[in-house]
Structures are given as C-alpha cells and as structure tokens.
C-alpha cells in the first residue's frame, strides 16, 4: 500500500544513511513525479468507534456551552483585569492588551475573563484556535497520557533534528502528510517558515543569476552584511494594501536581511469593492491593472526571487481569476509564488487551505502554514531544495499528538462544511445590515468564515467594538489604525453563534445610529 511520507529525507540531511529509521523513511517516500493528495489522504485513519466517540464528544461539548454571553462586572475591562494589566504594564508594553482571560473557565466558543465575564469569542486569539476552548477530545488526550507521551512532555525530543525517534516515521506518515496540499512534493519543518521560505527563494535566485551562494545563511558574517551591495542581490516582492506597513503580504525581515536584501519592491493589492459579485466589472478592471503592474515589475527587476501572497490580506481578498493570472505571470517570468497560509490554514476559509479555492492549473511553488496546526513549516514543489541542510529548531512530539487529534476532530465532524454554512450566514447578515445602516458600515466581505466590514470613521469603529464588548461579544480589528472590524471564529462556530453575533451587531449599529444622528 502506498505510503504518504513523501521526501521526509529532505528534512533529515544529517541522519546516518544506514540507520533503521532513515531506511524506513526512505521506503515510505513517493516518487518525485507523484501527484499530491487531498487533505486527509493519510494511510492510517481512525476506526469507526473512534470516529463515533469523537462525534459524540463534540456534540455533547457544544450542548454544554453557555446559552448566552454573561457579564458580571460593571465595566469592561473589570477590576481584576485592570489590576493584572496594571502589574504587567510595569514589566512590558500592554497597550495592545484588552483584558485578562481565564483559560480554564473558557468553554467552546466562549471566552472567560478574570472577572467572571463570559464572551462569545469571534476573534479567537487571532484565529489561532480551531476546535474551541477546553475541547474534551483534546483534554482527554492529556488525561490519557501514555508512557511515550509522558516521555515526550518531559524530554521534548526534536522530531526531525539530528536524532529523530521511531515515532518520527509515524508522525510523518499519519499526521503531516495529511496536510499536504495538491502538488506539493516536499516538506520543511521550521520555526520561522515565512523567513525560511524566503531564504530558499533567494538562494535559488542567486544560483539562477550565477552569484556566489552561501547555503547556510545563518553563517553570514557581519562584514559581509556591512559591505554587501544590495543593488544586485535577490529581493522578495510583496503585495501591499494602502501604505500601512502592517497591511502587507509579508512579515518584516530580520535586521540582517533588511540590510542585505533591501529595499524590497511592493505591488499594489487590488482596491476592490465588496461584495465581489456586485461590483464584478469595476473589480475586473482593477485586478487587470494590478496584474499588469506586477508583470511590468517582474520584467524590469530581474532580482525578484519570489512573490508572497496571502489568500486573505488582513481583511481583503481578490477573485480566483486574479490569482490564476498571477500564477501564470510568475511562471512566465520564472519567479516563485509563495502562498502565505499562516492565517488561513486549518479550514476557517471554508477549505483546509484557502488557495485551493482558486483552482490553480499549476500549484504554487511554496505553501506556508503555522499557528493553528500546532507547528510550523511549508510544503514546496520538487526541485527547490538547497544542497545543504538547514540548522533550525523543529517540531516536537507534543505538537504531533495535538495536531493528530485536531485533524481527527475536523474530519470526523465535517467541520469544514459546517463553518462554510456559518460563514454564509454571517456574510449575508453583514450585507443586510450594511444596506440598513449605509452611513455607518460598508464593504462587508468574507471568505468562508473570515469576514470583515469597514466602518465609516475611526470613532464609529471604536464605538461599535465597545458596544459589542458590553453585550458580551469579542470581535477583532484589522490593526490599531484600521476602521475594519474582523470576524475570525472557530471551526465549531455554528448557526446559533452566527445569529447571536448578528443580533448584537445590529443592536450596536442601532445604538450608534442614534448617537450618529445626535
């Protein structure tokens, strides 16, 4: 039976080739020409009994959720939260902190704070939590800790470092390969995936330009950084919306890379109007303009090694046709396309990887994941691996146990279908409210359950967020300088939660309209 531990050996460059583990990994790798499998194409699948128990546990879990938010303090944040934040402010910058949460008392879609308030959480730790607070399937995993798991908790062995264990093979076959996007042949596990993916692209470009390379970038000397001429060194292009550095399609590079490879060119992300189907003609013209700008930039600047694109750029997305044409341009100009799925991997977009909704004829070159998947790394197509190994801190066994269980919960309970349905309800509800309160909000939009709506002014945005918090709803915001309210719920977010959110959002708008009139 075909195994799905494809090319793990690319992550184990220092392992002795005669070792039993290495030979096992080598046997379970696929030919380089094999096509990628869809999500959940693992060899090992839960038994019927384990599926049923997972479904029953999640059903009971959601039935025991609070029926409504509960507010017990007279103000928000409450006195206990204020006290904790005050103590923290003497140790660190707390300006971004909202309140002190009580993790042990949080449950399902509801977040508890230190004062005993219970909020419906549609921000979910910046969309990094998939299956709910204190999910019983995950807590039972900790309670039924085996001897092997106890050893992993204490020793935290590195799965794919210089000394992998026998469990490394099982983890690769039955967990990580369940994540493999279509057409992705190789995997790199690393702590900073977006930075490592850029390194891979930069080294490829240096070889293409016949520049001398140093494969282990961590050994760059300070003298090289100080004397390097950045004018002919490879760069990474990024999409940018407006001029706010926080609203870009790439994370900031470390200081040495900013010196060595800067300045990095930026490409204007299409300024689209939402909902997309309503403004399809004008949006098509805007997307065409941006694509032509991209093509011109790639033709003029031969230093560009890759373009990084996020399926959801903070709060905005383009049409599938835009990404298809972008992929065609990158292929014509021999520039790598890196899809940054650090926000979207896991299913909140309605599919496990948001880029699969584009239905690209040719898959991207690199797909990055992080946070929600209990580990970080990226899949890439065959032919990009650099000759020498990475010296990086990699995923440990503890994350492996957790990720395997999270994937079982998603699959057994068909959570992707359910979150798509809830996302449609939220988007439709926001659009109806937009029609009802056009002076307050506009441009409601979303991809799956990734939803957003823009307020007319900063004052209105602040007031609505405060009103929602006072009603027990925790929403997000697209940066401190943004007028956009974000909805980033969990995969267990259902119709009941959507109705609860929309009802209170409508009340907040009604209250704001009265103030607006005054």
Coordinates of C-alpha atoms in Angstrom, one line a residue:
X1 CA 0.0 0.0 0.0
X2 CA 1.3 3.4 -1.0
X3 CA 2.8 5.4 1.9
X4 CA 2.5 9.2 2.1
X5 CA 5.7 10.1 3.9
X6 CA 7.0 11.8 0.8
X7 CA 10.5 13.2 0.8
X8 CA 10.9 13.4 4.6
X9 CA 14.5 12.7 3.9
X10 CA 14.9 16.3 2.7
X11 CA 14.4 17.3 6.4
X12 CA 16.9 14.8 7.7
X13 CA 20.1 15.7 6.0
X14 CA 22.4 14.8 8.9
X15 CA 20.8 11.3 9.7
X16 CA 23.1 8.4 9.1
X17 CA 22.0 6.7 5.8
X18 CA 22.4 3.2 7.3
X19 CA 20.1 3.8 10.3
X20 CA 16.9 1.8 10.5
X21 CA 14.7 5.0 10.9
X22 CA 16.3 6.6 7.8
X23 CA 15.7 3.4 5.7
X24 CA 12.0 3.3 6.9
X25 CA 11.5 6.9 5.9
X26 CA 13.2 6.3 2.5
X27 CA 10.9 3.3 1.8
X28 CA 7.8 5.4 2.5
X29 CA 8.6 8.3 0.2
X30 CA 6.8 8.7 -3.1
X31 CA 8.3 9.1 -6.5
X32 CA 9.1 12.7 -7.3
X33 CA 6.5 12.6 -10.1
X34 CA 3.6 11.5 -7.9
X35 CA 0.8 14.0 -7.7
X36 CA -0.2 15.4 -4.4
X37 CA -3.2 14.1 -2.4
X38 CA -6.1 16.0 -1.0
X39 CA -6.3 16.7 2.7
X40 CA -6.8 13.7 4.9
X41 CA -5.1 11.3 2.5
X42 CA -3.3 9.6 5.3
X43 CA -2.7 5.8 5.4
X44 CA -3.9 5.5 8.9
X45 CA -7.5 6.6 9.7
X46 CA -9.5 6.5 12.9
X47 CA -11.6 3.4 13.4
X48 CA -15.4 3.6 13.3
X49 CA -15.6 3.5 17.1
X50 CA -13.1 6.3 17.5
X51 CA -14.9 8.4 14.9
X52 CA -18.2 7.9 16.7
X53 CA -16.7 8.8 20.1
X54 CA -15.2 12.0 18.6
X55 CA -18.5 13.0 17.2
X56 CA -20.4 12.2 20.4
X57 CA -17.9 14.1 22.5
X58 CA -18.1 17.2 20.3
X59 CA -21.9 17.1 20.2
X60 CA -22.1 16.9 24.0
X61 CA -19.4 19.6 24.3
X62 CA -21.4 22.1 22.2
X63 CA -24.7 21.2 24.0
X64 CA -23.0 22.2 27.3
X65 CA -21.9 25.6 26.0
X66 CA -23.3 28.7 27.7
X67 CA -26.6 29.7 26.0
X68 CA -25.7 33.4 26.0
X69 CA -22.8 35.7 27.0
X70 CA -22.7 36.7 30.7
X71 CA -21.4 40.0 32.1
X72 CA -21.0 40.3 35.8
X73 CA -18.6 43.3 36.2
X74 CA -20.0 46.8 36.0
X75 CA -17.3 47.8 33.5
X76 CA -15.0 46.3 30.9
X77 CA -12.3 45.5 31.5
X78 CA -13.3 44.7 35.0
X79 CA -11.3 45.4 38.2
X80 CA -9.4 42.1 38.3
X81 CA -8.4 42.5 34.7
X82 CA -7.3 46.1 35.3
X83 CA -5.2 45.0 38.2
X84 CA -3.5 42.3 36.2
X85 CA -2.8 44.6 33.3
X86 CA -1.5 47.3 35.7
X87 CA 1.0 44.8 37.1
X88 CA 2.1 43.7 33.6
X89 CA 2.5 47.3 32.4
X90 CA 5.4 47.6 34.8
X91 CA 7.1 44.7 33.0
X92 CA 6.1 45.1 29.4
X93 CA 4.1 47.1 26.8
X94 CA 0.4 46.4 27.5
X95 CA -1.2 48.9 25.1
X96 CA -2.4 46.1 22.8
X97 CA -4.0 44.1 25.7
X98 CA -7.8 44.1 26.1
X99 CA -8.4 42.1 29.2
X100 CA -7.0 39.2 31.3
X101 CA -8.5 35.9 30.1
X102 CA -9.3 32.9 32.3
X103 CA -8.4 30.0 30.1
X104 CA -9.5 27.2 32.4
X105 CA -13.1 28.7 32.6
X106 CA -13.4 29.3 28.9
X107 CA -15.5 26.8 27.0
X108 CA -16.4 26.1 23.4
X109 CA -16.9 29.4 21.6
X110 CA -17.0 31.4 24.8
X111 CA -14.1 33.2 26.4
X112 CA -14.0 33.9 30.1
X113 CA -12.0 36.8 31.6
X114 CA -10.5 37.2 35.1
X115 CA -13.7 39.0 36.4
X116 CA -16.0 36.1 35.5
X117 CA -17.4 37.7 32.3
X118 CA -18.2 35.2 29.5
X119 CA -17.9 36.4 25.9
X120 CA -18.8 34.9 22.6
X121 CA -15.4 35.0 21.0
X122 CA -15.4 35.7 17.3
X123 CA -11.7 36.7 17.3
X124 CA -10.3 33.5 18.8
X125 CA -6.7 34.5 19.7
X126 CA -6.2 36.0 16.2
X127 CA -7.8 32.9 14.6
X128 CA -5.2 30.6 16.1
X129 CA -7.6 28.3 17.9
X130 CA -9.6 25.8 15.7
X131 CA -11.7 23.5 17.9
X132 CA -12.8 25.5 20.9
X133 CA -11.6 26.3 24.4
X134 CA -11.1 23.2 26.6
X135 CA -12.2 20.8 23.9
X136 CA -12.9 17.5 25.7
X137 CA -11.3 15.4 22.9
X138 CA -8.1 17.3 23.4
X139 CA -8.3 17.4 27.2
X140 CA -8.8 13.6 27.2
X141 CA -5.7 13.2 25.2
X142 CA -3.8 14.9 28.1
X143 CA -5.6 12.8 30.7
X144 CA -4.9 9.5 29.0
X145 CA -1.2 10.3 28.7
X146 CA 0.7 7.2 27.7
X147 CA 4.3 6.5 28.9
X148 CA 5.5 7.6 25.4
X149 CA 3.6 10.9 25.7
X150 CA 5.0 11.4 29.3
X151 CA 8.5 11.0 28.0
X152 CA 7.8 13.5 25.2
X153 CA 6.4 16.1 27.6
X154 CA 9.5 15.8 29.8
X155 CA 12.2 15.5 27.1
X156 CA 10.5 17.2 24.2
X157 CA 12.6 15.4 21.5
X158 CA 13.0 17.1 18.2
X159 CA 11.1 15.1 15.6
X160 CA 13.3 15.8 12.6
X161 CA 16.5 17.1 14.0
X162 CA 19.8 15.2 14.0
X163 CA 18.4 12.4 16.2
X164 CA 14.8 11.5 15.2
X165 CA 13.0 8.8 17.0
X166 CA 11.0 5.9 15.7
X167 CA 7.8 8.0 16.2
X168 CA 9.1 10.4 13.6
X169 CA 8.1 8.0 10.9
X170 CA 4.6 7.5 12.3
X171 CA 4.1 11.2 12.8
X172 CA 5.2 11.9 9.2
X173 CA 3.0 9.2 7.6
X174 CA -0.2 9.7 9.6
X175 CA -0.1 13.4 10.6
X176 CA 2.0 15.8 8.5
X177 CA 1.2 14.1 5.2
X178 CA -2.5 14.6 5.9
X179 CA -1.7 18.3 5.5
X180 CA -0.1 18.1 2.1
X181 CA -1.7 20.4 -0.5
X182 CA -2.2 19.2 -4.0
X183 CA 1.1 19.1 -6.0
X184 CA 3.4 19.7 -3.0
X185 CA 6.1 17.1 -3.0
X186 CA 8.4 18.2 -0.2
X187 CA 8.1 19.4 3.3
X188 CA 10.3 21.7 5.5
X189 CA 9.5 21.8 9.2
X190 CA 10.9 25.0 10.8
X191 CA 10.2 27.6 13.5
X192 CA 10.0 30.6 11.2
X193 CA 8.5 29.3 8.0
X194 CA 8.0 32.6 6.1
X195 CA 11.6 33.6 6.6
X196 CA 12.9 30.2 5.7
X197 CA 10.8 30.1 2.5
X198 CA 12.3 33.5 1.6
X199 CA 15.8 32.1 2.1
X200 CA 15.0 29.2 -0.2
X201 CA 13.8 31.5 -2.9
X202 CA 16.7 33.9 -2.5
X203 CA 19.3 31.1 -2.8
X204 CA 17.5 29.8 -5.9
X205 CA 17.7 33.2 -7.4
X206 CA 21.3 33.6 -6.6
X207 CA 22.1 30.4 -8.4
X208 CA 20.0 31.5 -11.3
X209 CA 21.9 34.8 -11.5
X210 CA 25.2 32.9 -11.2
X211 CA 26.0 34.7 -7.9
X212 CA 28.1 33.0 -5.3
X213 CA 25.9 31.4 -2.7
X214 CA 26.4 30.5 1.0
X215 CA 23.8 27.9 1.6
X216 CA 23.7 28.3 5.4
X217 CA 22.5 31.9 5.6
X218 CA 23.0 31.9 9.4
X219 CA 26.7 32.0 8.9
X220 CA 26.7 35.3 7.1
X221 CA 29.4 37.4 8.7
X222 CA 28.8 40.9 9.9
X223 CA 31.5 42.1 7.4
X224 CA 29.5 40.6 4.5
X225 CA 26.4 42.4 5.7
X226 CA 28.2 45.7 6.0
X227 CA 29.9 45.5 2.7
X228 CA 27.3 43.8 0.5
X229 CA 25.9 45.9 -2.4
X230 CA 22.1 45.4 -2.2
X231 CA 21.6 46.8 -5.7
X232 CA 22.1 43.4 -7.4
X233 CA 21.1 41.0 -4.6
X234 CA 17.9 39.0 -4.8
X235 CA 14.7 40.5 -3.3
X236 CA 11.2 39.3 -2.4
X237 CA 8.2 41.2 -3.9
X238 CA 5.2 41.7 -1.7
X239 CA 1.6 42.9 -2.1
X240 CA 0.6 45.9 -0.1
X241 CA -2.7 47.5 0.6
X242 CA -2.5 51.2 1.3
X243 CA 0.6 52.5 3.0
X244 CA 0.3 50.9 6.4
X245 CA 3.3 48.6 6.9
X246 CA 1.1 46.3 9.0
X247 CA -1.2 45.7 6.0
X248 CA 1.3 43.9 3.8
X249 CA 1.6 40.5 2.4
X250 CA 4.9 39.7 4.0
X251 CA 6.2 39.7 7.5
X252 CA 9.1 42.0 8.2
X253 CA 12.5 40.6 7.5
X254 CA 15.1 40.3 10.3
X255 CA 17.5 43.2 10.6
X256 CA 20.4 41.5 8.8
X257 CA 18.1 40.6 5.8
X258 CA 16.8 44.2 5.6
X259 CA 20.4 45.3 5.3
X260 CA 21.5 42.6 3.0
X261 CA 18.5 42.3 0.6
X262 CA 16.6 45.6 0.9
X263 CA 14.7 47.5 -0.4
X264 CA 12.0 45.0 -1.3
X265 CA 9.6 46.1 -4.0
X266 CA 5.9 46.3 -3.3
X267 CA 3.0 45.7 -5.5
X268 CA -0.4 47.4 -5.0
X269 CA -3.0 44.9 -4.0
X270 CA -6.3 45.4 -5.9
X271 CA -8.5 48.1 -4.3
X272 CA -11.7 46.1 -4.8
X273 CA -15.3 46.8 -3.8
X274 CA -17.3 44.2 -1.9
X275 CA -19.3 42.1 -2.2
X276 CA -17.3 41.0 -5.3
X277 CA -20.3 39.8 -7.4
X278 CA -22.0 43.2 -7.1
X279 CA -19.0 45.1 -8.4
X280 CA -17.6 42.5 -10.8
X281 CA -17.0 44.8 -13.8
X282 CA -15.1 47.5 -11.9
X283 CA -13.2 44.9 -9.9
X284 CA -12.1 43.2 -13.0
X285 CA -10.6 46.4 -14.3
X286 CA -8.8 47.0 -11.0
X287 CA -7.4 43.4 -10.9
X288 CA -6.2 43.8 -14.5
X289 CA -4.4 47.0 -13.6
X290 CA -2.6 45.3 -10.7
X291 CA -1.7 42.3 -12.8
X292 CA -0.1 44.5 -15.5
X293 CA 1.8 46.4 -12.8
X294 CA 3.1 43.0 -11.5
X295 CA 4.1 41.9 -14.9
X296 CA 6.0 45.1 -15.6
X297 CA 7.8 44.9 -12.3
X298 CA 8.9 41.3 -12.8
X299 CA 10.2 42.1 -16.3
X300 CA 12.1 45.2 -15.2
X301 CA 13.6 43.9 -11.9
X302 CA 15.4 40.6 -12.5
X303 CA 16.5 40.4 -8.9
X304 CA 13.0 39.4 -7.7
X305 CA 13.2 35.8 -6.4
X306 CA 9.6 35.4 -5.3
X307 CA 6.2 37.0 -4.8
X308 CA 4.4 36.4 -1.5
X309 CA 0.6 36.5 -1.5
X310 CA -1.8 35.9 1.3
X311 CA -5.3 34.4 0.4
X312 CA -6.7 37.0 2.9
X313 CA -4.6 40.1 3.1
X314 CA -5.6 41.1 6.7
X315 CA -9.2 41.7 5.7
X316 CA -9.3 41.6 1.9
X317 CA -9.2 39.0 -0.9
X318 CA -9.4 39.1 -4.7
X319 CA -11.2 36.9 -7.2
X320 CA -10.0 33.4 -8.1
X321 CA -9.3 34.6 -11.6
X322 CA -6.8 37.2 -10.2
X323 CA -4.8 34.5 -8.5
X324 CA -4.9 32.3 -11.6
X325 CA -3.5 35.0 -13.8
X326 CA -0.9 35.9 -11.1
X327 CA 0.3 32.3 -11.1
X328 CA 0.6 32.4 -14.9
X329 CA 2.7 35.6 -14.7
X330 CA 5.1 34.1 -12.1
X331 CA 5.6 31.0 -14.2
X332 CA 6.3 33.1 -17.4
X333 CA 8.9 35.2 -15.5
X334 CA 10.4 32.3 -13.6
X335 CA 9.6 33.8 -10.2
X336 CA 8.4 31.7 -7.3
X337 CA 4.9 32.1 -6.0
X338 CA 4.8 31.7 -2.2
X339 CA 1.3 31.4 -0.6
X340 CA 1.3 32.5 3.0
X341 CA -1.4 30.5 4.7
X342 CA -0.3 31.3 8.3
X343 CA -3.7 33.0 8.8
X344 CA -5.9 30.7 6.7
X345 CA -4.6 27.1 7.0
X346 CA -6.9 24.9 9.1
X347 CA -10.3 25.5 7.4
X348 CA -11.7 28.8 8.5
X349 CA -11.8 30.0 4.9
X350 CA -14.1 27.1 4.1
X351 CA -11.4 24.8 2.8
X352 CA -8.4 23.4 4.6
X353 CA -6.1 25.6 2.5
X354 CA -7.7 28.8 1.2
X355 CA -5.6 28.8 -2.0
X356 CA -7.3 25.6 -3.2
X357 CA -10.4 27.7 -3.8
X358 CA -8.5 29.4 -6.6
X359 CA -8.3 26.1 -8.6
X360 CA -4.9 26.9 -10.0
X361 CA -4.0 24.9 -13.1
X362 CA -0.4 24.7 -11.6
X363 CA 0.0 24.6 -7.8
X364 CA 2.1 27.3 -6.1
X365 CA 5.8 26.8 -5.5
X366 CA 5.6 27.1 -1.7
X367 CA 2.7 26.9 0.8
X368 CA 3.4 28.2 4.3
X369 CA 1.5 27.1 7.5
X370 CA 1.8 28.0 11.1
X371 CA 0.0 28.6 14.5
X372 CA -3.3 26.7 14.1
X373 CA -1.6 23.5 13.1
X374 CA 0.4 23.0 16.3
X375 CA 3.6 23.5 14.4
X376 CA 5.1 25.5 11.5
X377 CA 6.7 24.9 8.2
X378 CA 6.0 24.8 4.5
X379 CA 5.4 22.5 1.6
X380 CA 7.2 23.1 -1.6
X381 CA 7.4 21.5 -5.1
X382 CA 10.2 19.3 -6.1
X383 CA 13.4 20.9 -7.3
X384 CA 13.7 23.8 -4.8
X385 CA 15.6 22.1 -2.0
X386 CA 19.0 23.7 -1.4
X387 CA 22.1 21.5 -1.5
X388 CA 22.9 21.9 2.2
X389 CA 20.8 21.2 5.3
X390 CA 19.0 23.8 7.4
X391 CA 20.1 24.3 11.0
X392 CA 16.8 25.0 12.6
X393 CA 14.7 24.2 15.7
X394 CA 12.0 21.8 14.5
X395 CA 8.6 20.4 15.7
X396 CA 8.5 18.3 18.8
X397 CA 6.4 15.2 19.6
X398 CA 4.0 17.1 21.9
X399 CA 2.7 19.2 19.0
X400 CA 2.4 16.0 17.0
X401 CA 0.0 14.4 19.4
X402 CA -2.1 17.6 19.5
X403 CA -2.2 18.1 15.7
X404 CA -3.2 14.5 15.0
X405 CA -6.2 14.9 17.4
X406 CA -7.2 18.3 15.9
X407 CA -7.2 16.7 12.4
X408 CA -9.4 13.9 13.6
X409 CA -11.9 16.3 15.2
X410 CA -12.1 18.3 11.9
X411 CA -12.6 15.3 9.7
X412 CA -14.9 13.2 11.9
X413 CA -17.3 16.1 12.5
X414 CA -17.2 17.6 9.0
X415 CA -16.3 20.9 10.4
X416 CA -15.3 22.5 7.1
X417 CA -18.8 22.1 5.7
X418 CA -20.3 23.5 8.9
X419 CA -18.1 26.5 9.0
X420 CA -18.8 27.3 5.4
X421 CA -22.5 27.3 6.2
X422 CA -22.0 29.6 9.2
X423 CA -19.8 31.9 7.1
X424 CA -22.5 32.3 4.5
X425 CA -25.0 33.3 7.3
X426 CA -22.5 35.9 8.7
X427 CA -21.7 37.4 5.3
X428 CA -25.4 37.6 4.3
X429 CA -26.3 39.1 7.7
X430 CA -23.5 41.7 7.5
X431 CA -24.6 42.7 3.9
X432 CA -28.2 43.2 5.1
X433 CA -27.0 45.4 8.0
X434 CA -24.8 47.3 5.5
X435 CA -27.9 48.1 3.5
X436 CA -29.8 49.1 6.6
X437 CA -27.0 51.3 8.0
X438 CA -25.1 52.6 5.0
X439 CA -23.8 55.7 6.8
X440 CA -22.1 53.5 9.5
X441 CA -20.7 50.5 7.7
X442 CA -19.9 49.4 4.2
X443 CA -18.0 46.8 2.1
X444 CA -19.0 43.7 4.0
X445 CA -16.9 40.8 2.7
X446 CA -15.6 37.4 3.6
X447 CA -14.0 34.1 2.6
X448 CA -15.6 31.2 4.4
X449 CA -15.9 32.4 8.0
X450 CA -13.2 35.0 7.5
X451 CA -15.5 38.1 7.5
X452 CA -14.9 41.8 7.7
X453 CA -16.8 45.1 7.5
X454 CA -15.5 48.6 7.3
X455 CA -16.8 51.4 9.4
X456 CA -17.2 55.0 8.1
X457 CA -14.9 56.5 10.7
X458 CA -12.5 55.5 13.5
X459 CA -14.9 56.9 16.1
X460 CA -17.7 54.7 14.8
X461 CA -15.5 51.7 14.7
X462 CA -14.3 52.2 18.3
X463 CA -17.9 52.8 19.5
X464 CA -19.2 49.6 17.8
X465 CA -16.4 47.5 19.2
X466 CA -17.0 48.9 22.7
X467 CA -20.8 48.3 22.3
X468 CA -20.2 44.7 21.3
X469 CA -17.9 44.1 24.3
X470 CA -20.6 45.5 26.6
X471 CA -23.0 43.0 25.0
X472 CA -20.6 40.1 25.6
X473 CA -19.2 39.7 22.0
X474 CA -15.4 39.8 21.5
X475 CA -14.6 41.0 17.9
X476 CA -11.3 41.8 16.3
X477 CA -9.9 44.8 14.4
X478 CA -7.5 45.0 11.5
X479 CA -4.8 46.9 13.2
X480 CA -5.0 49.9 15.6
X481 CA -5.2 52.4 12.8
X482 CA -7.8 50.5 10.8
X483 CA -11.6 51.1 10.6
X484 CA -12.3 47.5 9.8
X485 CA -14.0 45.0 12.2
X486 CA -12.9 41.4 11.8
X487 CA -14.8 38.2 12.4
X488 CA -12.4 35.2 13.0
X489 CA -14.4 32.5 14.8
X490 CA -13.6 28.8 15.4
X491 CA -14.5 25.8 13.2
X492 CA -17.1 24.9 15.8
X493 CA -18.9 28.2 15.2
X494 CA -22.4 27.4 14.1
X495 CA -25.8 28.9 13.2
X496 CA -26.7 29.6 16.8
X497 CA -23.5 31.6 17.3
X498 CA -23.9 33.5 14.0
X499 CA -27.4 34.5 15.0
X500 CA -26.2 35.7 18.4
X501 CA -23.4 37.8 16.8
X502 CA -25.6 39.3 14.1
X503 CA -28.4 40.2 16.6
X504 CA -26.0 42.1 18.9
X505 CA -24.2 43.7 16.0
X506 CA -27.5 45.0 14.8
X507 CA -28.2 46.4 18.3
X508 CA -24.8 48.1 18.3
X509 CA -25.5 49.7 14.9
X510 CA -28.9 50.9 16.1
X511 CA -27.4 52.5 19.2
X512 CA -24.7 54.1 17.1
X513 CA -27.2 55.4 14.6
X514 CA -29.0 57.2 17.4
X515 CA -25.7 58.8 18.5
X516 CA -24.7 59.5 14.9
X517 CA -28.0 61.4 14.4
X518 CA -27.3 63.5 17.6

